[in-house]
Coordinates of C-alpha atoms in Angstrom, one line a residue:
Chain R
M1 CA 0.0 0.0 0.0
A2 CA 2.8 2.4 0.9
Q3 CA 4.9 2.4 -2.2
E4 CA 4.2 5.0 -4.9
M5 CA 2.1 3.8 -7.8
K6 CA 1.8 5.7 -11.1
L7 CA -0.2 5.1 -14.2
T8 CA 1.8 5.0 -17.3
K9 CA 0.9 6.8 -20.5
R10 CA 0.1 3.4 -22.0
D11 CA -2.4 2.8 -19.2
R12 CA -4.1 6.1 -19.9
I13 CA -4.3 5.3 -23.6
A14 CA -5.9 2.0 -22.8
I15 CA -8.4 3.7 -20.5
W16 CA -9.1 6.3 -23.2
W17 CA -9.8 3.6 -25.7
R18 CA -12.0 1.7 -23.3
S19 CA -14.0 4.8 -22.5
T20 CA -15.3 4.5 -26.1
F21 CA -17.5 1.7 -24.8
I22 CA -18.7 3.5 -21.7
Q23 CA -22.3 3.2 -22.8
G24 CA -22.0 -0.5 -23.9
S25 CA -23.9 -1.9 -20.9
W26 CA -26.2 1.1 -20.4
N27 CA -29.0 -0.1 -18.1
Y28 CA -32.0 1.4 -16.3
E29 CA -30.6 0.7 -12.9
R30 CA -27.2 2.4 -12.7
M31 CA -26.9 3.5 -16.4
Q32 CA -23.2 3.8 -17.4
N33 CA -21.8 2.0 -14.4
G34 CA -20.7 -1.2 -16.2
G35 CA -18.9 0.8 -18.9
W36 CA -17.3 3.1 -16.3
A37 CA -15.9 0.0 -14.5
Y38 CA -14.8 -1.4 -17.8
A39 CA -12.9 1.8 -18.6
M40 CA -11.2 1.9 -15.1
I41 CA -9.9 -1.7 -15.3
P42 CA -6.4 -0.9 -16.6
A43 CA -6.0 1.5 -13.7
I44 CA -7.3 -1.0 -11.2
K45 CA -4.9 -3.6 -12.5
R46 CA -2.0 -1.2 -12.2
L47 CA -2.8 0.3 -8.8
Y48 CA -4.1 -2.6 -6.8
K49 CA -2.4 -6.0 -6.6
S50 CA -4.3 -7.8 -3.9
K51 CA -7.6 -9.5 -4.6
E52 CA -9.4 -7.6 -1.8
D53 CA -8.2 -4.2 -3.1
R54 CA -9.3 -5.0 -6.6
A55 CA -12.7 -6.3 -5.5
A56 CA -13.2 -3.1 -3.5
A57 CA -12.2 -0.9 -6.4
L58 CA -14.4 -2.8 -8.8
E59 CA -17.4 -2.4 -6.5
R60 CA -16.6 1.2 -6.0
H61 CA -16.7 1.9 -9.7
L62 CA -19.9 -0.1 -10.4
E63 CA -21.8 2.7 -8.6
F64 CA -24.4 4.7 -10.5
F65 CA -22.9 6.9 -13.2
N66 CA -24.4 8.7 -16.2
T67 CA -23.3 11.7 -18.2
H68 CA -22.7 12.6 -21.8
P69 CA -20.3 9.9 -23.1
Y70 CA -17.6 12.3 -24.2
V71 CA -17.5 14.5 -21.2
A72 CA -17.1 11.4 -19.1
S73 CA -13.4 11.6 -20.1
P74 CA -12.4 14.6 -17.9
I75 CA -14.2 12.8 -15.0
I76 CA -12.3 9.7 -15.7
G77 CA -9.1 11.7 -15.7
V78 CA -9.9 13.2 -12.3
T79 CA -10.9 9.8 -10.9
L80 CA -7.6 8.3 -12.1
A81 CA -5.7 11.0 -10.2
L82 CA -7.7 10.3 -7.1
E83 CA -7.3 6.5 -7.3
E84 CA -3.6 7.0 -7.8
E85 CA -3.3 9.0 -4.6
R86 CA -5.5 6.5 -2.8
S87 CA -3.4 3.5 -3.8
S88 CA -0.2 5.2 -2.6
G89 CA -1.7 5.7 0.9
V90 CA -3.4 9.1 0.8
P91 CA -6.7 8.7 2.6
V92 CA -9.2 9.3 -0.2
D93 CA -12.4 7.5 0.8
D94 CA -15.1 6.0 -1.4
A95 CA -17.4 8.9 -0.7
A96 CA -14.9 11.4 -2.1
I97 CA -14.4 9.5 -5.3
Q98 CA -18.2 9.0 -5.8
G99 CA -18.7 12.6 -4.8
V100 CA -16.4 13.9 -7.5
K101 CA -18.0 11.6 -10.1
V102 CA -21.6 12.7 -9.2
G103 CA -20.6 16.3 -8.8
M104 CA -19.1 16.6 -12.2
M105 CA -21.4 14.4 -14.3
G106 CA -24.4 16.8 -14.1
P107 CA -22.8 20.1 -15.1
L108 CA -20.6 18.4 -17.7
A109 CA -23.6 16.7 -19.3
G110 CA -25.1 20.1 -19.4
I111 CA -22.2 21.2 -21.6
G112 CA -21.7 18.0 -23.6
D113 CA -25.3 17.5 -24.8
P114 CA -25.8 20.9 -26.3
T115 CA -22.3 21.1 -27.7
F116 CA -22.0 17.7 -29.3
W117 CA -25.6 16.5 -29.9
F118 CA -27.1 19.9 -30.7
T119 CA -24.4 21.9 -32.3
V120 CA -21.5 19.9 -33.8
R121 CA -23.6 16.9 -35.0
P122 CA -26.4 18.9 -36.6
I123 CA -23.9 21.2 -38.4
L124 CA -21.7 18.4 -39.6
G125 CA -24.7 16.3 -40.4
A126 CA -26.3 19.0 -42.4
L127 CA -23.1 19.8 -44.2
A128 CA -22.6 16.1 -45.0
A129 CA -26.3 15.7 -46.0
S130 CA -26.1 18.6 -48.4
L131 CA -23.2 17.0 -50.2
A132 CA -24.9 13.6 -50.1
L133 CA -28.1 14.9 -51.6
T134 CA -26.2 15.9 -54.7
G135 CA -24.7 12.4 -54.8
N136 CA -21.4 13.5 -53.5
I137 CA -19.6 10.7 -51.6
L138 CA -17.5 13.3 -49.8
G139 CA -20.5 13.9 -47.5
P140 CA -20.3 10.8 -45.4
I141 CA -16.5 10.6 -45.6
L142 CA -16.2 14.2 -44.3
Y143 CA -18.7 13.5 -41.6
F144 CA -17.0 10.4 -40.4
V145 CA -13.5 11.8 -40.4
L146 CA -14.2 15.2 -38.8
W147 CA -16.5 13.8 -36.2
N148 CA -14.1 11.2 -35.0
L149 CA -11.1 13.5 -35.0
I150 CA -13.1 15.9 -32.9
R151 CA -14.4 13.2 -30.6
M152 CA -11.1 11.3 -30.1
G153 CA -9.1 14.5 -29.7
F154 CA -11.6 15.9 -27.2
K155 CA -11.7 12.7 -25.2
W156 CA -7.9 12.3 -25.0
Y157 CA -7.2 15.9 -24.2
T158 CA -9.8 16.3 -21.5
Q159 CA -8.9 13.0 -19.9
E160 CA -5.3 14.2 -19.6
L161 CA -6.5 17.6 -18.4
G162 CA -8.5 15.9 -15.7
Y163 CA -5.7 13.6 -14.8
K164 CA -3.3 16.4 -14.3
A165 CA -5.7 18.9 -12.7
G166 CA -6.9 16.2 -10.3
A167 CA -9.6 17.4 -8.0
K168 CA -9.2 21.0 -9.1
I169 CA -10.7 20.4 -12.5
T170 CA -14.2 21.5 -11.5
D171 CA -12.9 25.0 -11.0
D172 CA -11.1 24.8 -14.3
M173 CA -14.3 23.8 -16.2
S174 CA -16.3 26.7 -14.9
G175 CA -13.6 29.0 -16.2
G176 CA -14.0 31.5 -19.0
L177 CA -12.7 29.4 -21.9
L178 CA -15.3 26.7 -21.7
Q179 CA -18.1 29.2 -21.3
D180 CA -16.9 31.0 -24.4
V181 CA -16.8 27.8 -26.4
T182 CA -20.3 26.9 -25.3
K183 CA -21.7 30.3 -26.2
G184 CA -19.8 30.5 -29.5
A185 CA -21.1 27.1 -30.4
S186 CA -24.7 28.0 -29.8
I187 CA -24.3 31.2 -31.8
L188 CA -22.9 29.3 -34.7
G189 CA -25.5 26.6 -34.2
M190 CA -28.5 29.0 -34.3
F191 CA -27.1 30.9 -37.2
V192 CA -26.7 27.8 -39.3
L193 CA -30.1 26.5 -38.2
G194 CA -31.7 29.7 -39.4
A195 CA -30.2 29.0 -42.8
L196 CA -31.2 25.3 -42.8
V197 CA -34.8 26.0 -41.9
N198 CA -35.0 28.4 -44.8
R199 CA -33.3 26.0 -47.3
W200 CA -34.6 22.6 -46.3
V201 CA -38.0 22.8 -44.9
N202 CA -39.9 22.4 -48.1
V203 CA -43.5 23.4 -48.2
A204 CA -45.3 24.2 -51.4
F205 CA -48.9 25.1 -51.5
T206 CA -50.6 24.2 -54.8
P207 CA -54.2 25.2 -54.3
V208 CA -55.0 26.3 -57.9
V209 CA -53.0 24.4 -60.4
S210 CA -52.6 20.7 -60.6
R211 CA -49.2 19.5 -59.9
V212 CA -46.7 20.0 -62.7
Q213 CA -43.6 18.0 -62.5
L214 CA -40.4 19.8 -63.5
D215 CA -37.7 18.2 -65.6
E216 CA -34.4 19.6 -66.7
G217 CA -33.9 21.3 -63.4
A218 CA -36.1 24.1 -62.1
Y219 CA -37.5 25.8 -65.1
I220 CA -40.5 28.0 -65.0
D221 CA -43.6 26.4 -66.7
W222 CA -45.2 29.4 -68.4
D223 CA -48.4 27.6 -69.4
S224 CA -49.5 27.2 -65.8
L225 CA -48.8 30.8 -64.7
P226 CA -51.7 33.2 -64.2
A227 CA -52.3 35.5 -67.1
G228 CA -51.0 39.0 -67.8
A229 CA -48.7 41.0 -65.5
E230 CA -49.4 38.8 -62.5
G231 CA -47.8 35.9 -64.5
I232 CA -44.7 37.9 -65.3
R233 CA -44.4 39.0 -61.7
T234 CA -44.7 35.4 -60.5
A235 CA -42.1 34.2 -63.0
L236 CA -39.6 36.9 -62.1
E237 CA -40.1 36.3 -58.4
Q238 CA -39.5 32.6 -58.9
Q239 CA -36.4 33.3 -60.8
A240 CA -35.1 35.8 -58.4
A241 CA -35.8 33.7 -55.4
G242 CA -34.1 30.6 -56.9
L243 CA -37.2 28.6 -56.0
S244 CA -38.5 25.4 -57.6
L245 CA -36.1 23.2 -55.7
S246 CA -39.1 21.0 -55.0
Q247 CA -40.2 18.8 -57.9
Y248 CA -43.5 20.6 -58.1
D249 CA -44.3 23.8 -59.8
V250 CA -45.2 26.4 -57.3
T251 CA -48.4 28.5 -57.6
T252 CA -50.0 31.7 -56.5
L253 CA -50.5 31.1 -52.8
Q254 CA -46.9 29.9 -52.4
D255 CA -45.7 32.9 -54.3
N256 CA -47.7 35.3 -52.1
L257 CA -46.1 33.7 -49.0
D258 CA -42.7 33.9 -50.6
G259 CA -43.4 37.6 -51.3
F260 CA -42.8 38.3 -47.6
I261 CA -39.6 36.2 -47.6
P262 CA -38.8 32.9 -49.3
G263 CA -39.0 30.1 -46.8
L264 CA -41.6 31.7 -44.6
S265 CA -44.0 28.7 -44.6
G266 CA -41.1 26.5 -43.6
L267 CA -40.3 28.8 -40.7
L268 CA -43.9 28.7 -39.6
I269 CA -44.0 25.0 -39.6
T270 CA -40.7 24.9 -37.6
L271 CA -42.2 27.3 -35.0
L272 CA -45.3 25.2 -34.8
C273 CA -43.1 22.1 -34.2
M274 CA -41.3 23.9 -31.4
W275 CA -44.6 24.9 -29.8
L276 CA -45.8 21.3 -30.0
L277 CA -42.6 20.0 -28.6
R278 CA -43.0 22.3 -25.6
K279 CA -46.5 20.9 -25.2
K280 CA -44.8 17.6 -24.8
V281 CA -46.0 16.1 -28.1
S282 CA -43.7 13.3 -29.1
P283 CA -41.4 14.0 -32.1
I284 CA -42.5 10.7 -33.7
T285 CA -46.1 11.6 -33.4
M286 CA -45.3 14.9 -35.1
I287 CA -43.3 13.3 -37.9
L288 CA -46.1 10.8 -38.6
G289 CA -48.6 13.6 -38.4
L290 CA -46.7 15.6 -40.9
F291 CA -46.7 12.7 -43.3
V292 CA -50.5 12.3 -42.8
V293 CA -50.9 16.1 -43.4
G294 CA -48.7 15.8 -46.5
I295 CA -50.8 12.9 -48.0
V296 CA -54.2 14.5 -47.1
F297 CA -53.3 17.9 -48.4
H298 CA -51.8 16.4 -51.5
V299 CA -54.9 14.4 -52.2
L300 CA -57.0 17.6 -51.6
G301 CA -54.7 19.5 -54.0
I302 CA -53.6 22.0 -51.3
M303 CA -49.9 20.9 -51.4
Chain X
M1 CA -32.4 -7.0 -56.8
D2 CA -31.2 -10.1 -55.2
L3 CA -28.1 -10.1 -53.0
T4 CA -25.2 -12.5 -53.0
I5 CA -24.1 -14.3 -49.9
I6 CA -21.1 -12.1 -49.4
Q7 CA -23.2 -9.0 -49.8
I8 CA -25.7 -10.3 -47.2
I9 CA -22.9 -11.0 -44.8
L10 CA -21.4 -7.5 -45.3
V11 CA -24.8 -5.9 -44.7
V12 CA -25.3 -7.9 -41.5
I13 CA -21.9 -6.8 -40.3
I14 CA -22.8 -3.1 -41.0
A15 CA -26.1 -3.6 -39.2
F16 CA -24.3 -5.1 -36.3
L17 CA -21.9 -2.1 -36.1
A18 CA -24.9 0.3 -36.4
G19 CA -26.6 -1.4 -33.5
I20 CA -23.5 -1.1 -31.3
E21 CA -23.1 2.5 -32.2
G22 CA -26.8 3.1 -31.5
I23 CA -25.9 2.8 -27.9
L24 CA -22.3 3.9 -27.8
D25 CA -22.8 7.0 -30.0
E26 CA -19.0 7.3 -30.6
F27 CA -18.0 6.4 -34.2
Q28 CA -21.5 7.3 -35.5
F29 CA -22.1 4.2 -37.7
H30 CA -25.7 4.3 -36.7
Q31 CA -26.2 7.8 -38.3
P32 CA -28.1 7.5 -41.6
I33 CA -25.4 9.2 -43.6
L34 CA -22.9 6.5 -42.7
A35 CA -25.2 3.4 -42.3
C36 CA -27.1 3.9 -45.5
T37 CA -24.0 4.8 -47.5
L38 CA -22.1 1.8 -46.3
I39 CA -25.0 -0.5 -47.2
G40 CA -25.2 1.2 -50.6
L41 CA -21.5 0.7 -51.0
V42 CA -21.5 -3.1 -50.4
T43 CA -24.6 -3.8 -52.4
G44 CA -23.7 -1.7 -55.4
N45 CA -26.4 0.9 -54.8
L46 CA -24.1 3.7 -53.6
I47 CA -25.8 6.8 -55.0
P48 CA -29.5 6.0 -54.1
C49 CA -28.4 5.0 -50.6
L50 CA -26.2 8.0 -50.3
I51 CA -29.2 10.2 -51.1
L52 CA -31.4 8.2 -48.7
G53 CA -28.8 8.6 -46.0
G54 CA -28.6 12.4 -46.6
T55 CA -32.3 12.8 -46.5
L56 CA -32.7 10.7 -43.3
Q57 CA -29.8 12.5 -41.8
L58 CA -31.7 15.8 -42.0
L59 CA -34.6 14.1 -40.3
A60 CA -32.4 12.8 -37.5
L61 CA -30.5 16.0 -36.8
G62 CA -32.1 16.4 -33.4
W63 CA -32.3 12.8 -32.3
A64 CA -30.1 12.3 -29.3
N65 CA -30.1 10.2 -26.2
I66 CA -30.3 12.6 -23.3
G67 CA -29.9 11.3 -19.8
A68 CA -32.2 8.2 -19.6
A69 CA -34.4 9.3 -22.4
V70 CA -34.2 7.3 -25.6
A71 CA -34.4 9.0 -29.0
P72 CA -36.0 7.4 -32.0
D73 CA -33.6 4.8 -33.2
A74 CA -31.6 6.1 -36.2
A75 CA -29.8 2.7 -36.5
L76 CA -32.8 0.5 -37.4
A77 CA -34.4 3.2 -39.4
S78 CA -31.3 3.7 -41.6
V79 CA -30.3 0.1 -41.9
A80 CA -33.7 -1.3 -42.7
S81 CA -34.8 1.4 -45.0
A82 CA -31.5 1.2 -47.0
I83 CA -32.0 -2.6 -47.3
I84 CA -35.6 -2.1 -48.5
L85 CA -34.4 0.5 -51.0
V86 CA -31.8 -1.9 -52.3
L87 CA -34.2 -4.8 -52.5
S88 CA -36.8 -2.8 -54.3
G89 CA -34.4 -2.1 -57.1
R90 CA -36.0 1.2 -57.7
G91 CA -32.9 3.3 -57.2
E92 CA -33.3 7.0 -56.5
A93 CA -37.0 6.9 -57.3
G94 CA -37.6 4.7 -54.3
V95 CA -36.0 7.1 -51.8
D96 CA -39.3 8.8 -50.7
A97 CA -41.0 5.5 -50.0
A98 CA -38.0 4.2 -48.1
I99 CA -38.0 7.3 -45.9
A100 CA -41.7 6.8 -45.1
I101 CA -40.9 3.2 -44.1
A102 CA -38.0 4.4 -42.0
I103 CA -40.1 6.4 -39.5
P104 CA -42.1 3.5 -38.0
L105 CA -38.9 1.5 -37.9
A106 CA -37.3 4.2 -35.8
V107 CA -40.0 3.6 -33.2
A108 CA -39.6 -0.1 -33.5
G109 CA -35.9 0.3 -32.9
L110 CA -36.6 2.4 -29.9
L111 CA -38.6 -0.4 -28.4
L112 CA -35.8 -2.9 -29.1
T113 CA -33.2 -0.7 -27.4
I114 CA -35.4 -0.4 -24.4
I115 CA -35.6 -4.1 -24.2
V116 CA -31.8 -4.5 -24.5
R117 CA -31.2 -1.8 -21.9
T118 CA -33.5 -3.7 -19.5
I119 CA -31.6 -7.0 -20.1
A120 CA -28.4 -5.0 -19.4
T121 CA -29.7 -4.4 -15.9
A122 CA -29.5 -8.1 -15.3
L123 CA -26.0 -8.2 -16.7
V124 CA -24.8 -5.5 -14.4
H125 CA -25.9 -7.6 -11.4
L126 CA -23.7 -10.4 -12.8
M127 CA -20.9 -7.8 -12.8
D128 CA -21.6 -7.0 -9.2
K129 CA -21.1 -10.6 -8.3
A130 CA -17.9 -10.7 -10.3
A131 CA -16.7 -7.6 -8.6
K132 CA -17.1 -9.1 -5.1
E133 CA -14.8 -11.9 -6.2
G134 CA -12.4 -9.4 -7.8
N135 CA -12.9 -11.2 -11.1
I136 CA -11.9 -8.6 -13.7
R137 CA -12.3 -11.0 -16.7
A138 CA -15.9 -11.7 -15.8
I139 CA -16.8 -8.0 -15.7
E140 CA -15.1 -7.4 -19.1
F141 CA -17.0 -10.5 -20.4
W142 CA -20.5 -9.3 -19.3
H143 CA -19.8 -5.8 -20.7
V144 CA -18.9 -7.2 -24.1
V145 CA -22.0 -9.4 -24.0
A146 CA -24.1 -6.3 -23.4
I147 CA -22.4 -4.6 -26.4
I148 CA -23.0 -7.7 -28.6
L149 CA -26.7 -7.7 -27.7
Q150 CA -27.0 -4.1 -28.9
G151 CA -25.4 -5.1 -32.2
L152 CA -27.7 -8.1 -32.6
R153 CA -30.6 -5.8 -32.0
I154 CA -30.1 -4.4 -35.5
A155 CA -28.3 -7.3 -37.2
I156 CA -31.2 -9.7 -36.6
P157 CA -34.0 -7.5 -38.1
A158 CA -31.6 -6.7 -41.0
A159 CA -31.1 -10.4 -41.7
L160 CA -34.9 -11.1 -41.4
I161 CA -35.7 -8.4 -44.0
M162 CA -33.1 -9.9 -46.4
A163 CA -34.5 -13.4 -45.7
I164 CA -37.9 -12.3 -46.8
G165 CA -36.3 -11.4 -50.0
A166 CA -36.5 -8.9 -52.8
G167 CA -39.8 -10.2 -54.2
P168 CA -42.2 -9.4 -51.4
V169 CA -40.5 -6.1 -50.6
R170 CA -40.8 -5.0 -54.3
E171 CA -44.4 -6.1 -54.5
L172 CA -45.2 -4.2 -51.4
L173 CA -43.6 -1.0 -52.6
Q174 CA -45.1 -1.2 -56.1
A175 CA -48.5 -1.7 -54.6
M176 CA -48.3 1.8 -53.2
P177 CA -50.5 4.1 -55.3
D178 CA -49.1 7.4 -56.7
W179 CA -51.1 9.7 -54.4
L180 CA -49.6 7.9 -51.5
T181 CA -46.0 8.1 -52.6
D182 CA -46.4 11.7 -53.8
G183 CA -48.1 12.7 -50.6
L184 CA -45.3 11.1 -48.6
A185 CA -42.9 13.2 -50.6
V186 CA -44.8 16.3 -49.6
G187 CA -44.7 15.2 -46.0
G188 CA -41.0 14.4 -46.3
G189 CA -40.4 18.0 -47.3
M190 CA -41.9 19.1 -44.0
V191 CA -40.8 16.6 -41.5
V192 CA -37.2 17.9 -41.3
A193 CA -38.8 20.8 -39.4
V194 CA -39.3 18.5 -36.4
G195 CA -35.6 17.8 -36.2
F196 CA -34.7 21.5 -36.5
A197 CA -37.3 22.4 -33.9
M198 CA -35.8 19.9 -31.4
V199 CA -32.3 21.4 -31.9
I200 CA -33.6 25.0 -31.7
N201 CA -35.5 24.3 -28.5
M202 CA -32.3 23.1 -26.9
M203 CA -30.2 26.0 -27.9
A204 CA -32.5 29.0 -28.1
T205 CA -31.8 31.8 -25.7
K206 CA -32.6 35.5 -25.9
E207 CA -29.0 36.1 -26.7
V208 CA -28.8 33.9 -29.7
W209 CA -32.1 34.3 -31.5
P210 CA -30.8 37.2 -33.6
F211 CA -28.3 35.0 -35.1
F212 CA -31.0 32.6 -36.2
A213 CA -32.7 35.6 -38.0
I214 CA -29.5 36.5 -39.8
G215 CA -29.0 33.0 -40.9
F216 CA -32.6 32.7 -42.1
V217 CA -32.5 35.9 -44.2
L218 CA -29.1 35.2 -45.7
A219 CA -30.3 31.8 -46.8
T220 CA -32.5 33.5 -49.3
I221 CA -29.3 34.3 -51.3
P222 CA -28.9 31.0 -53.2
S223 CA -25.2 31.4 -54.0
I224 CA -24.1 31.1 -50.4
T225 CA -23.2 27.5 -49.7
L226 CA -23.5 25.7 -46.4
L227 CA -19.8 25.9 -46.0
G228 CA -20.1 29.6 -46.5
F229 CA -22.6 29.8 -43.7
G230 CA -20.2 27.9 -41.5
G231 CA -17.6 30.6 -42.2
I232 CA -20.0 33.5 -41.6
G233 CA -21.2 31.8 -38.4
V234 CA -17.8 31.3 -37.0
A235 CA -16.9 34.9 -37.7
L236 CA -20.1 36.2 -36.1
A237 CA -19.5 34.1 -33.0
L238 CA -15.9 35.4 -32.7
I239 CA -17.0 39.0 -33.2
Y240 CA -19.7 38.6 -30.6
L241 CA -17.5 37.0 -28.0
A242 CA -14.8 39.7 -28.5
L243 CA -17.3 42.6 -28.3
S244 CA -19.1 41.2 -25.3
K245 CA -15.8 41.1 -23.5
Q246 CA -14.9 44.6 -24.4
G247 CA -18.2 45.9 -23.3
G248 CA -17.7 44.2 -20.0
S249 CA -21.3 44.7 -18.9
G250 CA -24.5 43.1 -19.9
N251 CA -22.9 39.8 -20.0
G252 CA -23.3 38.8 -16.4
G253 CA -24.4 35.3 -15.5
G254 CA -28.0 34.4 -15.1
G255 CA -29.4 36.9 -17.6
N256 CA -29.2 34.6 -20.5
T257 CA -32.1 32.3 -19.8
G258 CA -34.8 34.3 -21.5
D259 CA -36.3 33.2 -24.7
P260 CA -38.8 35.8 -26.0
L261 CA -39.9 33.9 -29.1
G262 CA -40.1 30.8 -27.0
D263 CA -42.3 32.6 -24.5
I264 CA -44.6 33.8 -27.3
I265 CA -44.9 30.3 -28.6
E266 CA -45.5 29.1 -25.1
D267 CA -48.3 31.6 -24.4
Y268 CA -49.9 31.2 -27.7

């Protein structure tokens, strides 16, 4: 117990790799506990040699744990530092280790979820999807490479940061830099979302004319336009707004809406969805509902 | 089209990886843009599956497992709809129908993952027992078993769909009338709004709504690409952060929770 035990860099790399599987045995009772213990095993092997010590350490790390899987890394780092001290005789009790884990997992999940799930992934996903929709294979490749570089880099760097900072990391995390990153990410995220809502929520009201399928790209079908000056205005607006990305020819009602700003109806649907989400309507219900609306309105000739 | 044995094995492997990633959320093989594309690659339907993946990816932008909540399952949705698209042999024309099929599958996948997560509860108790004995190997073993179960969660349904074969799948899809497929396409244009709404609800604060407005208006200029928006967005964020530091005031903690548009929506 008395002699100094240190984790080697190789141990920490092994732990970093194992932390990839932290959610593997995710369960309703103690959530990520199995994966957490799995990740800690190289450290337990290094630091504790007797069977009793190992058993105690394993049980200690099978306690409840749940956070965003990537920000678990700094918590792992801190816990490694604490375990190291404990194994070399410093009195760090179970409650202290569990306290650090529980204390950090909440706030860090609060950073990890919006940053990774709601900023980086949507932006990368949208970028990749926009390439993929044009049949460009670079979309998925870019998505895979960039995401995993960011993820692996983040996990290694923060695990090392946690390991070095030890118990002081919680102060570190509430420092200015991380706040800036979070805020900057949400600014970028909202900005890109604004653009995406405009570009990709496709709604086309077709109350008057029957649906006319476009070929050869988005050309304006003059026959179906209203007569006279109104028709010219419509055509010019269509051309200016770069519309007709949908496969249907757009008609008067849609053009009137687009006269305010192109994409307005998409924005309204998005706001409606936000409102429904806040009313606790399940997203799946909404998606199925929108399909039903699409079919019904299409049959009625409204869309 | 009918698949060869090797193609079937490769698809099952991809489905297995997607299932594992559905819980791990690390390499992202469960995301439509990767899962569909990979299935397209091994079955020789790269472009249709790529487009399917891109479309589904837009739908799934806001799907994330937060805390104990389980999101609709992108893994089963992407894998199964890609397989169905391939079997139907309709190429790009079949993408809309495949998307409509993917949504109920996302719900089915959600139920499957809940079942596996419940089974994992029992596995963790086996880990507890192993821990008492200091048995490291056993803990590793049960953890890997749990991961494999998550992989099988998608691999087995994928194999079942391929076992049914191309014939029934194609008949089913061809039996769909035009008004249904066209209506689904109309709906498909709108459903991406749900994903966007989920993301916006997570990020929106009083402070960042203006940036949404700027993005929305700039998007009416068709020549700005998405990458261009990334550039403008990063620049805006940097400018904002720099200016708010110089100002020194008005950026204190606690004041950023307001969400005026959200409040309006709430009250409506």
